[in-house]
Short mmCIF file of C-alpha atoms in Angstrom, two decimals:
data_model
loop_
_atom_site.label_atom_id
_atom_site.label_comp_id
_atom_site.label_asym_id
_atom_site.label_seq_id
_atom_site.Cartn_x
_atom_site.Cartn_y
_atom_site.Cartn_z
CA UNK O 277 0.07 -0.03 -0.19
CA UNK O 278 1.37 3.58 -0.51
CA UNK O 279 2.30 5.70 2.04
CA UNK O 280 0.58 8.71 -0.39
CA UNK O 281 -3.05 9.37 0.11
CA UNK O 282 -1.73 12.07 -3.26
CA UNK O 283 0.62 12.48 -5.92
CA UNK O 284 0.72 16.27 -6.87
CA UNK O 285 3.16 16.73 -9.98
CA UNK O 286 4.68 20.84 -10.25
CA UNK O 287 6.01 22.44 -13.45
CA UNK O 288 6.06 25.56 -14.92
CA UNK O 289 4.86 25.06 -18.66
CA UNK O 290 6.81 27.52 -19.20
CA UNK O 291 9.22 26.32 -18.87
CA UNK O 292 12.55 26.38 -22.39
CA UNK O 293 12.93 22.71 -20.93
CA UNK O 294 11.45 19.65 -21.29
CA UNK O 295 9.27 19.84 -17.74
CA UNK O 296 5.71 19.42 -19.27
CA UNK O 297 6.99 16.69 -21.11
CA UNK O 298 8.43 14.80 -18.56
CA UNK O 299 5.38 16.58 -15.65
CA UNK O 300 3.52 14.69 -17.94
CA UNK O 301 5.67 11.32 -18.70
CA UNK O 302 5.34 10.46 -15.13
CA UNK O 303 2.12 10.53 -14.31
CA UNK O 304 1.72 8.98 -16.74
CA UNK O 305 4.02 5.87 -15.68
CA UNK O 306 2.74 6.61 -12.09
CA UNK O 307 -0.68 6.07 -13.68
CA UNK O 308 -0.09 3.13 -15.00
CA UNK O 309 2.38 1.34 -11.78
CA UNK O 310 -0.54 2.86 -9.13
CA UNK O 311 -3.62 3.20 -10.28
CA UNK O 312 -5.18 3.37 -6.55
CA UNK O 313 -3.55 6.24 -5.81
CA UNK O 314 -4.91 10.33 -6.97
CA UNK O 315 -2.63 12.12 -9.38
CA UNK O 316 -2.09 15.72 -10.80
CA UNK O 317 -0.69 18.10 -12.79
CA UNK O 318 -0.91 21.16 -11.33
CA UNK O 319 1.33 23.77 -13.66
CA UNK O 320 2.79 27.29 -12.07
CA UNK O 321 1.47 30.90 -13.45
CA UNK O 322 3.28 32.92 -12.28
CA UNK O 323 7.08 33.02 -9.59
CA UNK O 324 6.29 31.50 -5.81
CA UNK O 325 2.67 29.89 -7.27
CA UNK O 326 5.19 26.71 -7.52
CA UNK O 327 5.45 27.44 -3.48
CA UNK O 328 2.23 28.85 -3.20
CA UNK O 329 0.27 25.45 -4.40
CA UNK O 330 3.04 23.19 -2.35
CA UNK O 331 1.34 24.63 1.20
CA UNK O 332 -1.55 24.66 0.09
CA UNK O 333 -1.44 21.10 -0.73
CA UNK O 334 0.88 20.26 2.05
CA UNK O 335 -1.65 21.46 4.72
CA UNK O 336 -3.68 17.88 4.57
CA UNK O 337 -3.34 14.23 4.82
CA UNK O 338 -0.44 12.33 3.10
CA UNK O 339 0.92 13.98 -0.07
CA UNK O 340 4.29 13.67 -2.23
CA UNK O 341 4.80 16.34 -4.21
CA UNK O 342 7.39 16.42 -6.79
CA UNK O 343 9.02 19.14 -8.47
CA UNK O 344 9.47 18.67 -12.40
CA UNK O 345 12.23 21.31 -12.33
CA UNK O 346 15.40 22.42 -11.84
CA UNK O 347 16.11 23.59 -7.84
CA UNK O 348 15.37 26.70 -7.87
CA UNK O 349 11.07 25.50 -9.08
CA UNK O 350 12.74 22.91 -6.17
CA UNK O 351 13.47 25.32 -3.66
CA UNK O 352 9.87 26.77 -3.74
CA UNK O 353 8.28 23.19 -3.51
CA UNK O 354 10.27 22.72 -0.61
CA UNK O 355 9.53 25.38 1.54
CA UNK O 356 5.70 26.10 1.23
CA UNK O 357 5.96 22.28 2.37
CA UNK O 358 7.90 22.58 5.35
CA UNK O 359 6.03 25.76 5.98
CA UNK O 360 2.43 23.97 5.84
CA UNK O 361 4.49 22.59 8.72
CA UNK O 362 2.77 18.87 8.23
CA UNK O 363 5.14 16.16 8.45
CA UNK O 364 3.39 13.86 6.83
CA UNK O 365 3.98 16.07 3.44
CA UNK O 366 6.74 13.80 1.36
CA UNK O 367 8.66 16.32 -1.46
CA UNK O 368 10.55 15.24 -4.77
CA UNK O 369 11.85 16.31 -7.70
CA UNK O 370 12.52 15.31 -11.33
CA UNK O 371 15.16 17.18 -12.67
CA UNK O 372 14.23 19.57 -15.24
CA UNK O 373 16.76 22.04 -14.78
CA UNK O 374 20.44 22.78 -15.51
CA UNK O 375 22.66 22.19 -13.12
CA UNK O 376 20.41 19.66 -11.41
CA UNK O 377 23.25 19.24 -8.38
CA UNK O 378 19.93 18.54 -5.46
CA UNK O 379 18.52 15.56 -7.32
CA UNK O 380 22.50 14.33 -8.39
CA UNK O 381 23.73 14.45 -5.11
CA UNK O 382 21.26 12.62 -3.43
CA UNK O 383 20.09 10.13 -6.05
CA UNK O 384 19.77 6.53 -4.40
CA UNK O 385 17.52 4.77 -7.64
CA UNK O 386 15.26 6.01 -10.58
CA UNK O 387 12.77 8.32 -8.94
CA UNK O 388 9.16 6.56 -10.26
CA UNK O 389 11.08 3.17 -8.61
CA UNK O 390 10.72 5.20 -5.36
CA UNK O 391 8.24 6.22 -5.42
CA UNK O 392 5.91 3.12 -6.34
CA UNK O 393 7.76 1.77 -3.17
CA UNK O 394 6.96 4.08 -1.25
CA UNK O 395 10.92 4.79 -0.24
CA UNK O 396 10.40 7.65 1.81
CA UNK O 397 13.32 9.08 3.67
CA UNK O 398 14.26 12.12 5.95
CA UNK O 399 17.30 14.43 5.04
CA UNK O 400 18.03 17.54 6.55
CA UNK O 401 16.93 20.88 5.30
CA UNK O 402 18.87 25.15 5.93
CA UNK O 403 16.35 27.18 7.87
CA UNK O 404 17.25 30.70 7.09
CA UNK O 405 15.71 33.72 8.84
CA UNK O 406 16.05 37.37 8.01
CA UNK O 407 15.79 39.55 10.78
CA UNK O 408 14.25 39.34 14.21
CA UNK O 409 11.13 39.32 16.21
CA UNK O 410 7.66 39.19 15.17
CA UNK O 411 9.52 41.38 11.58
CA UNK O 412 11.41 37.70 10.98
CA UNK O 413 10.96 36.26 7.53
CA UNK O 414 11.74 32.05 7.64
CA UNK O 415 12.76 30.41 4.43
CA UNK O 416 14.41 26.88 3.49
CA UNK O 417 16.39 25.47 1.22
CA UNK O 418 17.33 22.46 0.12
CA UNK O 419 20.86 21.96 -0.62
CA UNK O 420 23.01 26.00 -0.03
CA UNK O 421 22.29 29.20 0.89
CA UNK O 422 25.22 31.24 -0.07
CA UNK O 423 26.12 35.45 -0.15
CA UNK O 424 28.91 37.10 -1.97
CA UNK O 425 30.24 35.47 -4.96
CA UNK O 426 27.51 32.58 -6.26
CA UNK O 427 24.28 35.04 -6.30
CA UNK O 428 26.48 37.57 -8.97
CA UNK O 429 27.43 34.94 -10.38
CA UNK O 430 23.61 33.28 -10.98
CA UNK O 431 22.89 37.08 -11.44
CA UNK O 432 24.89 37.03 -14.64
CA UNK O 433 23.80 33.46 -15.81
CA UNK O 434 20.08 34.31 -15.50
CA UNK O 435 20.82 37.22 -17.50
CA UNK O 436 23.47 35.86 -20.27
CA UNK O 437 21.04 32.41 -20.10
CA UNK O 438 22.91 28.60 -19.84
CA UNK O 439 24.37 25.94 -21.75
CA UNK O 440 28.84 25.85 -22.84
CA UNK O 441 29.93 28.87 -24.15
CA UNK O 442 27.32 31.29 -22.49
CA UNK O 443 28.16 30.57 -19.48
CA UNK O 444 31.30 30.79 -19.44
CA UNK O 445 31.32 34.37 -20.42
CA UNK O 446 28.61 35.25 -17.15
CA UNK O 447 30.66 33.20 -15.27
CA UNK O 448 33.87 35.77 -16.09
CA UNK O 449 31.61 38.62 -16.58
CA UNK O 450 30.21 37.88 -12.75
CA UNK O 451 33.85 38.16 -11.11
CA UNK O 452 34.71 41.38 -13.38
CA UNK O 453 31.95 42.91 -11.42
CA UNK O 454 32.49 41.34 -8.51
CA UNK O 455 33.22 43.40 -5.66
CA UNK O 456 34.06 41.76 -1.75
CA UNK O 457 30.91 42.43 0.80
CA UNK O 458 31.20 43.82 3.79
CA UNK O 459 29.35 41.28 6.65
CA UNK O 460 29.37 41.75 10.66
CA UNK O 461 29.55 38.35 12.76
CA UNK O 462 27.53 37.27 15.23
CA UNK O 463 30.33 38.34 17.81
CA UNK O 464 30.45 41.52 16.42
CA UNK O 465 33.96 40.63 14.13
CA UNK O 466 33.25 42.71 10.77
CA UNK O 467 34.71 41.28 7.59
CA UNK O 468 34.95 41.35 4.15
CA UNK O 469 33.59 38.77 2.21
CA UNK O 470 34.24 37.28 -0.92
CA UNK O 471 31.79 34.30 -0.78
CA UNK O 472 30.02 32.43 2.16
CA UNK O 473 28.40 29.27 1.67
CA UNK O 474 26.24 27.60 3.74
CA UNK O 475 26.30 23.91 1.73
CA UNK O 476 23.94 20.99 2.62
CA UNK O 477 25.11 19.29 -0.90
CA UNK O 478 28.56 18.66 -1.29
CA UNK O 479 27.83 19.56 -4.44
CA UNK O 480 26.95 22.49 -7.02
CA UNK O 481 26.89 23.67 -10.15
CA UNK O 482 27.50 20.64 -12.02
CA UNK O 483 31.22 20.87 -11.14
CA UNK O 484 32.61 22.41 -7.99
CA UNK O 485 33.02 19.63 -4.82
CA UNK O 486 32.10 21.73 -2.15
CA UNK O 487 33.55 19.20 1.29
CA UNK O 488 35.19 15.98 1.71
CA UNK O 489 31.96 14.17 4.15
CA UNK O 490 29.37 16.24 4.18
CA UNK O 491 25.62 14.83 3.22
CA UNK O 492 22.20 16.16 3.78
CA UNK O 493 21.61 14.08 6.41
CA UNK O 494 24.38 14.43 8.43
CA UNK O 495 22.12 17.20 11.51
CA UNK O 496 24.97 19.63 9.71
CA UNK O 497 25.59 22.16 7.43
CA UNK O 498 29.45 23.15 6.28
CA UNK O 499 30.06 26.55 6.18
CA UNK O 500 32.92 27.63 2.79
CA UNK O 501 33.78 30.99 3.42
CA UNK O 502 35.88 32.93 1.59
CA UNK O 503 36.91 36.37 2.59
CA UNK O 504 38.44 39.61 0.88
CA UNK O 505 41.28 37.77 -0.90
CA UNK O 506 40.99 39.32 -4.33
CA UNK O 507 39.73 38.63 -7.68
CA UNK O 508 42.78 35.73 -8.73
CA UNK O 509 42.44 33.89 -5.42
CA UNK O 510 38.86 33.70 -5.75
CA UNK O 511 39.65 32.07 -9.11
CA UNK O 512 41.97 29.96 -8.29
CA UNK O 513 39.38 28.34 -5.39
CA UNK O 514 36.53 28.06 -7.82
CA UNK O 515 38.69 26.23 -10.22
CA UNK O 516 40.16 24.26 -6.91
CA UNK O 517 36.39 23.41 -6.37
CA UNK O 518 36.15 22.25 -9.69
CA UNK O 519 38.70 20.35 -10.45
CA UNK O 520 40.34 17.98 -7.05
CA UNK O 521 37.69 19.46 -4.66
CA UNK O 522 37.70 22.47 -1.45
CA UNK O 523 38.62 19.48 0.97
CA UNK O 524 37.45 19.79 4.27
CA UNK O 525 35.47 22.17 4.77
CA UNK O 526 33.61 23.71 8.77
CA UNK O 527 30.81 22.27 9.69
CA UNK O 528 27.86 23.39 11.93
CA UNK O 529 23.85 23.99 13.22
CA UNK O 530 23.98 27.68 13.50
CA UNK O 531 25.33 31.16 11.90
CA UNK O 532 24.61 34.58 12.03
CA UNK O 533 25.58 37.85 10.46
CA UNK O 534 24.53 41.44 9.80
CA UNK O 535 24.50 41.85 5.54
CA UNK O 536 26.62 45.73 6.51
CA UNK O 537 25.92 46.98 2.70
CA UNK O 538 22.71 45.44 -0.14
CA UNK O 539 23.72 42.35 -1.02
CA UNK O 540 22.42 39.50 -3.28
CA UNK O 541 21.79 36.08 -1.25
CA UNK O 542 20.96 32.89 -3.30
CA UNK O 543 18.65 30.45 -1.60
CA UNK O 544 20.08 27.22 -4.01
CA UNK O 545 18.53 28.73 -7.63
CA UNK O 546 15.93 31.37 -5.61
CA UNK O 547 17.71 34.95 -5.28
CA UNK O 548 17.01 37.04 -2.86
CA UNK O 549 18.05 41.25 -2.90
CA UNK O 550 19.13 41.52 0.97
CA UNK O 551 19.19 45.44 1.87
CA UNK O 552 21.53 47.05 4.75
CA UNK O 553 21.08 45.97 8.23
CA UNK O 554 19.70 42.71 7.77
CA UNK O 555 20.17 39.65 9.80
CA UNK O 556 20.61 36.97 8.41
CA UNK O 557 20.39 34.11 10.52
CA UNK O 558 20.85 30.22 9.20
CA UNK O 559 19.99 26.79 10.77
CA UNK O 560 20.13 23.39 9.91
CA UNK O 561 16.49 21.80 9.96
CA UNK O 562 17.87 18.06 11.11
CA UNK O 563 15.72 15.74 9.17
CA UNK O 564 12.98 18.00 8.83
CA UNK O 565 12.62 17.16 4.94
CA UNK O 566 10.70 13.57 3.84
CA UNK O 567 11.67 12.82 0.51
CA UNK O 568 11.39 9.63 -2.09
CA UNK O 569 14.51 9.11 -4.81
#
């Protein structure tokens, strides 16, 4: 008997990839293999709609929400499900994006097989809190949260397009326009950073190996920090990550700082603009996310 009382497949009908066809293919296969489980396709209509759908669906029962998307689209579904607060709701992703970091690093078997088998496991999520007190805003990420160079390059990838040479040009452009960002740490120390990344998975951006031994179910996240060192050192670090990896990195369950200037922040594939003075807190939500695949 399936642990899911219904399966909802969320996808962007205007995706530049194959999300609509992939979503229909998955629906057809699951309908044949799980004929007693209700299935629904839910196309999104605007940015943030997947989060609203996920929050609504996850509010009751024991649903499985499958995001046919890349990391950014899956971020919306995960965030919506965790915001709903129903620990019986389960998430999964069918890769239909560019990097697909989460699916690539957590995949254990074909998605349809895992769904049919009801192979549910729990992994960690990253909980981001912006501000403090009653006005604080909470968001969740499945793979990583970054400030500094990571979101700057992400913005250029979105503007310049993805795919081979266009990606290379976008990354070079990101390095060229990058400036370090000032932050104040929780203990009062001030730092000028090139990159600050909180990682729940050991790899990102298809090629970069962030850490040795990091896992999405170990109850901690890795902190990959590069203080202001100059563009050539930043480039050398990026090349090392893409070739032999960055090696062991410190891990923790909590990290907080205040942005001393406006700066972009990235949750998985989603971008957020921080205002100067924003208090940023990252905590591990150990075992918060139920998933299959």
